Amino acid sequence: MRLENKVAIVTGGGSGIGQAIAILFAKEGAKVVAAGRRIEALQSTVAEIVRQRRISLGLKKSGGEALAVTADVSSFSSIQNLIQKTLEKFGRIDILVNNAGIYLAGDAVSTTEEDWDKVLAIDAKGTFLCSKAALPSMIKQGKGKIVNTASIAGWIGFEESIAYCAAKGAVVNMTREMALDFGPKNINVNAIAPGVVETDMTQSFLQDENAKKSFLDKIPIGRIGKPLDIAYAALYLASDESDFVTGETLIVDGGWTAR
Ligand code: NAD
């Protein structure tokens, strides 16, 4: 198993990409803390991890190596609580996946100041705050992996997405910055930039056949991404296999940005 006995926090672990990452990491032997705003969603991730573990162990009962913790990534006190709960339960933090995020549409004229602040507070500041809170444990342990979730909207421009493009662009460069500061402490900081992936976030676009076709026209691989496509990239960046990779953004977009 590629993450045997590692302790991983996955923010936004109750749905979409975060849920796929949490379940895949647990399958690979990690103890997973699924963190986010909605306890029912987080508990469903934990229940699936426990179910799969029970099957794999061939046991009737299993304690399950997963924990659900409600947390708001835009609040430092909430994240400090998440770190404390993780340390109480599992005693260490090896991997942090900064996956929680929101998307709000709008260009520079139509986006309200409130929407701008909301997107930046969760997508950009949330990545900073969770890293800030988890890093001291990783430094003490002498090893750690941070995997940030950017977007191809942080790499190239996307129409009517000014706050999201700004926030995800910040994640890409925050990743390089943290890699420089914490490389000497044996902590790798990388990001993934997904293209369009089928989740709650993109459901409304993908239900519109014209919008879906316009996405597909831009994807050489010819399909929309699945949460597991991103989870496999996160697995590589969280595992020891990527020990010499840091400050990098791995684009997983079916070739959208290749042209
Ligand atoms: P999603 O809406 O299913 O997941 C986002 C998760 O973040 C949800 O579980 C939500 O509850 C959580 N969240 C939101 N605000 C939070 C807060 N303040 N504190 C804690 N948790 C919070 O959508 P997804 O597509 O799985 O998104 C996961 C990540 O992938 C996001 O960062 C998103 O920007 C990024 N992304 C998604 C796509 C895509 O096409 N789906 C593309 C590029 C990047």
mmCIF file of C-alpha atoms and ligand atoms in Angstrom:
data_model
loop_
_atom_site.group_PDB
_atom_site.id
_atom_site.type_symbol
_atom_site.label_atom_id
_atom_site.label_comp_id
_atom_site.label_asym_id
_atom_site.label_seq_id
_atom_site.Cartn_x
_atom_site.Cartn_y
_atom_site.Cartn_z
ATOM 1 C CA MET A 1 0.000 0.000 0.000
ATOM 2 C CA ARG A 2 1.297 3.408 -0.980
ATOM 3 C CA LEU A 3 0.222 5.380 2.131
ATOM 4 C CA GLU A 4 0.573 2.741 4.834
ATOM 5 C CA ASN A 5 0.069 4.276 8.317
ATOM 6 C CA LYS A 6 0.194 7.856 7.039
ATOM 7 C CA VAL A 7 -2.256 10.324 8.557
ATOM 8 C CA ALA A 8 -3.989 12.496 5.971
ATOM 9 C CA ILE A 9 -6.337 15.458 6.345
ATOM 10 C CA VAL A 10 -8.562 16.083 3.318
ATOM 11 C CA THR A 11 -10.565 19.315 3.375
ATOM 12 C CA GLY A 12 -13.838 19.274 1.486
ATOM 13 C CA GLY A 13 -13.731 15.523 2.058
ATOM 14 C CA GLY A 14 -17.501 15.071 2.053
ATOM 15 C CA SER A 15 -18.107 15.353 -1.687
ATOM 16 C CA GLY A 16 -16.705 15.230 -5.208
ATOM 17 C CA ILE A 17 -12.934 15.247 -5.610
ATOM 18 C CA GLY A 18 -12.233 15.412 -1.849
ATOM 19 C CA GLN A 19 -14.378 12.366 -1.164
ATOM 20 C CA ALA A 20 -12.638 10.385 -3.933
ATOM 21 C CA ILE A 21 -9.241 11.372 -2.489
ATOM 22 C CA ALA A 22 -10.261 10.412 1.068
ATOM 23 C CA ILE A 23 -11.548 6.991 -0.030
ATOM 24 C CA LEU A 24 -8.541 6.258 -2.279
ATOM 25 C CA PHE A 25 -6.057 7.310 0.423
ATOM 26 C CA ALA A 26 -7.778 5.037 2.962
ATOM 27 C CA LYS A 27 -7.649 2.153 0.470
ATOM 28 C CA GLU A 28 -3.892 2.759 0.234
ATOM 29 C CA GLY A 29 -3.526 2.419 4.006
ATOM 30 C CA ALA A 30 -3.878 6.013 5.255
ATOM 31 C CA LYS A 31 -5.744 7.106 8.354
ATOM 32 C CA VAL A 32 -7.980 9.815 6.968
ATOM 33 C CA VAL A 33 -9.566 12.884 8.525
ATOM 34 C CA ALA A 34 -12.350 14.154 6.279
ATOM 35 C CA ALA A 35 -12.929 17.824 7.094
ATOM 36 C CA GLY A 36 -15.566 20.198 5.834
ATOM 37 C CA ARG A 37 -18.714 22.094 6.625
ATOM 38 C CA ARG A 38 -21.415 19.418 6.399
ATOM 39 C CA ILE A 39 -21.189 16.630 8.961
ATOM 40 C CA GLU A 40 -23.620 14.272 7.138
ATOM 41 C CA ALA A 41 -21.519 14.422 3.963
ATOM 42 C CA LEU A 42 -18.310 13.819 5.932
ATOM 43 C CA GLN A 43 -19.896 10.917 7.767
ATOM 44 C CA SER A 44 -20.882 9.325 4.465
ATOM 45 C CA THR A 45 -17.214 9.436 3.402
ATOM 46 C CA VAL A 46 -16.176 7.847 6.704
ATOM 47 C CA ALA A 47 -18.905 5.191 6.379
ATOM 48 C CA GLU A 48 -17.662 4.256 2.900
ATOM 49 C CA ILE A 49 -14.077 3.994 4.169
ATOM 50 C CA VAL A 50 -15.182 1.774 7.046
ATOM 51 C CA ARG A 51 -17.283 -0.369 4.653
ATOM 52 C CA GLN A 52 -14.404 -0.867 2.212
ATOM 53 C CA ARG A 53 -11.952 -1.622 5.006
ATOM 54 C CA ARG A 54 -14.326 -4.184 6.486
ATOM 55 C CA ILE A 55 -14.570 -5.913 3.108
ATOM 56 C CA SER A 56 -10.809 -5.832 2.598
ATOM 57 C CA LEU A 57 -10.133 -7.231 6.044
ATOM 58 C CA GLY A 58 -12.830 -9.849 5.659
ATOM 59 C CA LEU A 59 -14.067 -8.987 9.147
ATOM 60 C CA LYS A 60 -17.583 -8.582 10.456
ATOM 61 C CA LYS A 61 -16.625 -5.481 12.419
ATOM 62 C CA SER A 62 -13.956 -2.837 12.091
ATOM 63 C CA GLY A 63 -13.261 0.438 13.912
ATOM 64 C CA GLY A 64 -12.409 2.178 10.667
ATOM 65 C CA GLU A 65 -9.398 4.349 10.111
ATOM 66 C CA ALA A 66 -11.246 7.554 9.412
ATOM 67 C CA LEU A 67 -12.637 10.540 11.256
ATOM 68 C CA ALA A 68 -15.104 13.263 10.256
ATOM 69 C CA VAL A 69 -14.442 16.758 11.628
ATOM 70 C CA THR A 70 -16.509 19.824 10.794
ATOM 71 C CA ALA A 71 -14.307 22.747 9.896
ATOM 72 C CA ASP A 72 -14.482 26.007 7.993
ATOM 73 C CA VAL A 73 -11.218 26.526 6.121
ATOM 74 C CA SER A 74 -11.689 30.301 6.122
ATOM 75 C CA SER A 75 -11.495 30.451 9.944
ATOM 76 C CA PHE A 76 -8.162 29.879 11.664
ATOM 77 C CA SER A 77 -9.736 28.914 15.007
ATOM 78 C CA SER A 78 -11.846 26.293 13.241
ATOM 79 C CA ILE A 79 -8.742 24.887 11.527
ATOM 80 C CA GLN A 80 -6.797 24.842 14.788
ATOM 81 C CA ASN A 81 -9.608 22.719 16.200
ATOM 82 C CA LEU A 82 -9.311 20.378 13.196
ATOM 83 C CA ILE A 83 -5.566 19.977 13.780
ATOM 84 C CA GLN A 84 -6.112 19.334 17.497
ATOM 85 C CA LYS A 85 -8.784 16.690 16.809
ATOM 86 C CA THR A 86 -6.487 14.995 14.266
ATOM 87 C CA LEU A 87 -3.561 14.916 16.696
ATOM 88 C CA GLU A 88 -5.787 13.636 19.539
ATOM 89 C CA LYS A 89 -7.067 10.778 17.379
ATOM 90 C CA PHE A 90 -4.040 9.812 15.264
ATOM 91 C CA GLY A 91 -1.032 11.590 16.890
ATOM 92 C CA ARG A 92 0.522 13.026 13.733
ATOM 93 C CA ILE A 93 -0.144 14.698 10.369
ATOM 94 C CA ASP A 94 1.729 13.381 7.337
ATOM 95 C CA ILE A 95 -0.432 14.689 4.512
ATOM 96 C CA LEU A 96 -2.650 17.735 4.071
ATOM 97 C CA VAL A 97 -4.866 17.950 1.003
ATOM 98 C CA ASN A 98 -6.201 21.468 0.628
ATOM 99 C CA ASN A 99 -9.193 20.584 -1.503
ATOM 100 C CA ALA A 100 -12.115 22.661 -0.113
ATOM 101 C CA GLY A 101 -13.230 25.296 -2.562
ATOM 102 C CA ILE A 102 -16.126 27.215 -4.045
ATOM 103 C CA TYR A 103 -16.804 28.724 -7.451
ATOM 104 C CA LEU A 104 -18.806 31.898 -8.020
ATOM 105 C CA ALA A 105 -19.259 33.211 -11.579
ATOM 106 C CA GLY A 106 -18.801 36.790 -12.638
ATOM 107 C CA ASP A 107 -16.529 39.192 -14.519
ATOM 108 C CA ALA A 108 -14.786 42.275 -13.134
ATOM 109 C CA VAL A 109 -17.958 44.343 -13.487
ATOM 110 C CA SER A 110 -20.603 41.899 -12.304
ATOM 111 C CA THR A 111 -18.705 40.301 -9.395
ATOM 112 C CA THR A 112 -19.673 41.876 -6.093
ATOM 113 C CA GLU A 113 -17.107 42.716 -3.441
ATOM 114 C CA GLU A 114 -18.837 40.192 -1.189
ATOM 115 C CA ASP A 115 -18.479 37.360 -3.752
ATOM 116 C CA TRP A 116 -14.828 38.248 -4.345
ATOM 117 C CA ASP A 117 -14.116 38.120 -0.585
ATOM 118 C CA LYS A 118 -15.972 34.818 -0.185
ATOM 119 C CA VAL A 119 -14.101 33.012 -2.981
ATOM 120 C CA LEU A 120 -10.713 34.373 -1.926
ATOM 121 C CA ALA A 121 -11.410 33.549 1.746
ATOM 122 C CA ILE A 122 -12.129 29.874 1.031
ATOM 123 C CA ASP A 123 -10.037 29.028 -2.039
ATOM 124 C CA ALA A 124 -6.906 31.100 -1.345
ATOM 125 C CA LYS A 125 -6.886 32.049 2.348
ATOM 126 C CA GLY A 126 -8.203 28.596 3.287
ATOM 127 C CA THR A 127 -5.173 26.976 1.627
ATOM 128 C CA PHE A 128 -2.873 29.309 3.550
ATOM 129 C CA LEU A 129 -4.625 28.815 6.914
ATOM 130 C CA CYS A 130 -4.747 25.004 6.741
ATOM 131 C CA SER A 131 -1.089 24.871 5.702
ATOM 132 C CA LYS A 132 -0.134 27.302 8.481
ATOM 133 C CA ALA A 133 -1.882 25.127 11.050
ATOM 134 C CA ALA A 134 -0.566 21.752 9.798
ATOM 135 C CA LEU A 135 3.052 22.740 9.075
ATOM 136 C CA PRO A 136 4.324 22.841 12.700
ATOM 137 C CA SER A 137 3.469 19.116 13.146
ATOM 138 C CA MET A 138 5.128 18.238 9.819
ATOM 139 C CA ILE A 139 8.238 20.265 10.738
ATOM 140 C CA LYS A 140 8.444 18.483 14.094
ATOM 141 C CA GLN A 141 8.108 15.086 12.376
ATOM 142 C CA GLY A 142 10.791 15.967 9.784
ATOM 143 C CA LYS A 143 8.585 15.086 6.803
ATOM 144 C CA GLY A 144 5.292 16.130 5.273
ATOM 145 C CA LYS A 145 3.273 16.438 2.081
ATOM 146 C CA ILE A 146 0.916 19.272 1.179
ATOM 147 C CA VAL A 147 -1.248 18.859 -1.917
ATOM 148 C CA ASN A 148 -3.155 21.970 -2.941
ATOM 149 C CA THR A 149 -6.101 21.998 -5.307
ATOM 150 C CA ALA A 150 -5.734 24.719 -7.886
ATOM 151 C CA SER A 151 -7.563 24.620 -11.232
ATOM 152 C CA ILE A 152 -6.735 25.197 -14.874
ATOM 153 C CA ALA A 153 -8.563 28.480 -14.146
ATOM 154 C CA GLY A 154 -5.488 29.370 -12.075
ATOM 155 C CA TRP A 155 -3.229 28.596 -15.039
ATOM 156 C CA ILE A 156 -5.073 30.172 -17.978
ATOM 157 C CA GLY A 157 -7.867 32.753 -18.111
ATOM 158 C CA PHE A 158 -11.482 31.623 -17.912
ATOM 159 C CA GLU A 159 -14.282 33.942 -18.923
ATOM 160 C CA GLU A 160 -16.580 35.283 -16.196
ATOM 161 C CA SER A 161 -14.581 33.785 -13.350
ATOM 162 C CA ILE A 162 -12.499 36.648 -12.012
ATOM 163 C CA ALA A 163 -12.555 35.739 -8.317
ATOM 164 C CA TYR A 164 -11.989 32.035 -8.973
ATOM 165 C CA CYS A 165 -9.135 32.689 -11.459
ATOM 166 C CA ALA A 166 -7.496 35.044 -8.945
ATOM 167 C CA ALA A 167 -7.868 32.597 -6.052
ATOM 168 C CA LYS A 168 -6.600 29.557 -7.978
ATOM 169 C CA GLY A 169 -3.727 31.572 -9.465
ATOM 170 C CA ALA A 170 -2.808 32.439 -5.879
ATOM 171 C CA VAL A 171 -2.861 28.733 -4.975
ATOM 172 C CA VAL A 172 -0.433 27.935 -7.831
ATOM 173 C CA ASN A 173 2.102 30.520 -6.679
ATOM 174 C CA MET A 174 1.551 29.873 -2.946
ATOM 175 C CA THR A 175 2.541 26.301 -3.780
ATOM 176 C CA ARG A 176 5.879 27.440 -5.212
ATOM 177 C CA GLU A 177 6.455 29.793 -2.278
ATOM 178 C CA MET A 178 5.802 27.140 0.387
ATOM 179 C CA ALA A 179 7.980 24.665 -1.523
ATOM 180 C CA LEU A 180 10.920 27.055 -1.168
ATOM 181 C CA ASP A 181 10.347 27.751 2.523
ATOM 182 C CA PHE A 182 9.721 24.174 3.633
ATOM 183 C CA GLY A 183 11.802 22.083 1.197
ATOM 184 C CA PRO A 184 14.725 22.312 3.631
ATOM 185 C CA LYS A 185 12.408 20.798 6.288
ATOM 186 C CA ASN A 186 11.684 17.816 4.011
ATOM 187 C CA ILE A 187 8.142 18.971 3.297
ATOM 188 C CA ASN A 188 6.885 18.741 -0.289
ATOM 189 C CA VAL A 189 4.267 21.239 -1.430
ATOM 190 C CA ASN A 190 2.594 20.601 -4.768
ATOM 191 C CA ALA A 191 -0.700 21.396 -6.449
ATOM 192 C CA ILE A 192 -3.096 19.754 -8.847
ATOM 193 C CA ALA A 193 -4.888 21.804 -11.471
ATOM 194 C CA PRO A 194 -7.975 19.869 -12.553
ATOM 195 C CA GLY A 195 -9.811 20.617 -15.754
ATOM 196 C CA VAL A 196 -13.575 20.090 -15.795
ATOM 197 C CA VAL A 197 -14.600 17.287 -13.445
ATOM 198 C CA GLU A 198 -18.080 15.874 -12.804
ATOM 199 C CA THR A 199 -18.990 17.049 -9.270
ATOM 200 C CA ASP A 200 -21.611 19.185 -7.504
ATOM 201 C CA MET A 201 -19.554 22.234 -8.487
ATOM 202 C CA THR A 202 -19.965 21.641 -12.228
ATOM 203 C CA GLN A 203 -23.374 19.932 -12.197
ATOM 204 C CA SER A 204 -25.299 22.977 -13.420
ATOM 205 C CA PHE A 205 -22.888 23.550 -16.357
ATOM 206 C CA LEU A 206 -22.787 19.884 -17.329
ATOM 207 C CA GLN A 207 -26.589 19.592 -17.343
ATOM 208 C CA ASP A 208 -26.645 22.196 -20.098
ATOM 209 C CA GLU A 209 -25.928 20.193 -23.284
ATOM 210 C CA ASN A 210 -24.488 23.209 -25.147
ATOM 211 C CA ALA A 211 -22.124 24.076 -22.297
ATOM 212 C CA LYS A 212 -21.080 20.433 -21.989
ATOM 213 C CA LYS A 213 -20.386 20.224 -25.734
ATOM 214 C CA SER A 214 -18.289 23.392 -25.607
ATOM 215 C CA PHE A 215 -16.198 21.821 -22.805
ATOM 216 C CA LEU A 216 -15.840 18.532 -24.678
ATOM 217 C CA ASP A 217 -14.691 20.372 -27.810
ATOM 218 C CA LYS A 218 -11.691 21.616 -25.815
ATOM 219 C CA ILE A 219 -10.703 18.247 -24.306
ATOM 220 C CA PRO A 220 -8.551 16.049 -26.606
ATOM 221 C CA ILE A 221 -9.177 12.969 -24.445
ATOM 222 C CA GLY A 222 -12.870 13.426 -25.310
ATOM 223 C CA ARG A 223 -14.558 13.117 -21.950
ATOM 224 C CA ILE A 224 -15.243 15.085 -18.767
ATOM 225 C CA GLY A 225 -12.961 14.248 -15.839
ATOM 226 C CA LYS A 226 -14.021 12.038 -12.935
ATOM 227 C CA PRO A 227 -13.106 12.671 -9.275
ATOM 228 C CA LEU A 228 -10.915 9.547 -9.326
ATOM 229 C CA ASP A 229 -8.793 11.020 -12.155
ATOM 230 C CA ILE A 230 -7.782 13.746 -9.709
ATOM 231 C CA ALA A 231 -7.520 11.404 -6.721
ATOM 232 C CA TYR A 232 -4.843 9.309 -8.492
ATOM 233 C CA ALA A 233 -2.768 12.474 -9.052
ATOM 234 C CA ALA A 234 -3.194 13.389 -5.375
ATOM 235 C CA LEU A 235 -2.104 9.873 -4.385
ATOM 236 C CA TYR A 236 1.171 10.272 -6.295
ATOM 237 C CA LEU A 237 1.844 13.703 -4.755
ATOM 238 C CA ALA A 238 1.009 12.447 -1.235
ATOM 239 C CA SER A 239 3.141 9.296 -1.489
ATOM 240 C CA ASP A 240 6.899 8.819 -1.066
ATOM 241 C CA GLU A 241 7.084 8.301 -4.838
ATOM 242 C CA SER A 242 7.048 12.105 -5.296
ATOM 243 C CA ASP A 243 9.762 12.897 -2.731
ATOM 244 C CA PHE A 244 11.864 14.801 -5.316
ATOM 245 C CA VAL A 245 8.903 16.807 -6.675
ATOM 246 C CA THR A 246 8.042 20.120 -5.050
ATOM 247 C CA GLY A 247 6.587 23.502 -6.035
ATOM 248 C CA GLU A 248 4.947 21.800 -9.004
ATOM 249 C CA THR A 249 1.405 22.082 -10.340
ATOM 250 C CA LEU A 250 0.252 18.879 -12.013
ATOM 251 C CA ILE A 251 -2.380 19.678 -14.626
ATOM 252 C CA VAL A 252 -5.008 16.936 -14.959
ATOM 253 C CA ASP A 253 -7.345 18.197 -17.654
ATOM 254 C CA GLY A 254 -7.563 15.614 -20.477
ATOM 255 C CA GLY A 255 -5.327 17.887 -22.552
ATOM 256 C CA TRP A 256 -7.428 21.095 -22.389
ATOM 257 C CA THR A 257 -4.399 23.353 -21.796
ATOM 258 C CA ALA A 258 -2.091 21.425 -24.162
ATOM 259 C CA ARG A 259 -3.146 23.523 -27.119
HETATM 260 P P1 NAD B 1 -17.546 20.094 -4.438
HETATM 261 O O1 NAD B 1 -18.444 21.262 -4.369
HETATM 262 O O2 NAD B 1 -18.134 18.727 -4.451
HETATM 263 O O3 NAD B 1 -16.437 20.137 -3.295
HETATM 264 C C1 NAD B 1 -16.051 21.284 -2.599
HETATM 265 C C2 NAD B 1 -16.011 20.925 -1.131
HETATM 266 O O4 NAD B 1 -15.485 22.022 -0.375
HETATM 267 C C3 NAD B 1 -17.406 20.627 -0.584
HETATM 268 O O5 NAD B 1 -17.374 19.403 0.139
HETATM 269 C C4 NAD B 1 -17.689 21.802 0.340
HETATM 270 O O6 NAD B 1 -18.526 21.470 1.422
HETATM 271 C C5 NAD B 1 -16.280 22.161 0.789
HETATM 272 N N1 NAD B 1 -16.190 23.537 1.283
HETATM 273 C C6 NAD B 1 -16.627 24.660 0.687
HETATM 274 N N2 NAD B 1 -16.397 25.721 1.475
HETATM 275 C C7 NAD B 1 -15.785 25.256 2.585
HETATM 276 C C8 NAD B 1 -15.303 25.856 3.780
HETATM 277 N N3 NAD B 1 -15.408 27.172 3.994
HETATM 278 N N4 NAD B 1 -14.715 25.059 4.711
HETATM 279 C C9 NAD B 1 -14.623 23.725 4.528
HETATM 280 N N5 NAD B 1 -15.072 23.111 3.427
HETATM 281 C C10 NAD B 1 -15.648 23.854 2.469
HETATM 282 O O7 NAD B 1 -16.683 20.322 -5.759
HETATM 283 P P2 NAD B 1 -15.335 19.650 -6.276
HETATM 284 O O8 NAD B 1 -15.363 19.805 -7.734
HETATM 285 O O9 NAD B 1 -15.128 18.320 -5.682
HETATM 286 O O10 NAD B 1 -14.237 20.675 -5.718
HETATM 287 C C11 NAD B 1 -13.078 20.274 -5.012
HETATM 288 C C12 NAD B 1 -11.937 21.209 -5.371
HETATM 289 O O11 NAD B 1 -11.588 21.025 -6.737
HETATM 290 C C13 NAD B 1 -12.268 22.691 -5.223
HETATM 291 O O12 NAD B 1 -11.147 23.363 -4.672
HETATM 292 C C14 NAD B 1 -12.503 23.132 -6.642
HETATM 293 O O13 NAD B 1 -12.270 24.512 -6.814
HETATM 294 C C15 NAD B 1 -11.485 22.286 -7.358
HETATM 295 N N6 NAD B 1 -11.731 22.132 -8.798
HETATM 296 C C16 NAD B 1 -12.847 21.523 -9.252
HETATM 297 C C17 NAD B 1 -13.036 21.407 -10.628
HETATM 298 C C18 NAD B 1 -14.238 20.738 -11.206
HETATM 299 O O14 NAD B 1 -14.408 20.799 -12.447
HETATM 300 N N7 NAD B 1 -15.093 20.108 -10.423
HETATM 301 C C19 NAD B 1 -12.069 21.919 -11.514
HETATM 302 C C20 NAD B 1 -10.946 22.523 -11.003
HETATM 303 C C21 NAD B 1 -10.767 22.628 -9.640
#
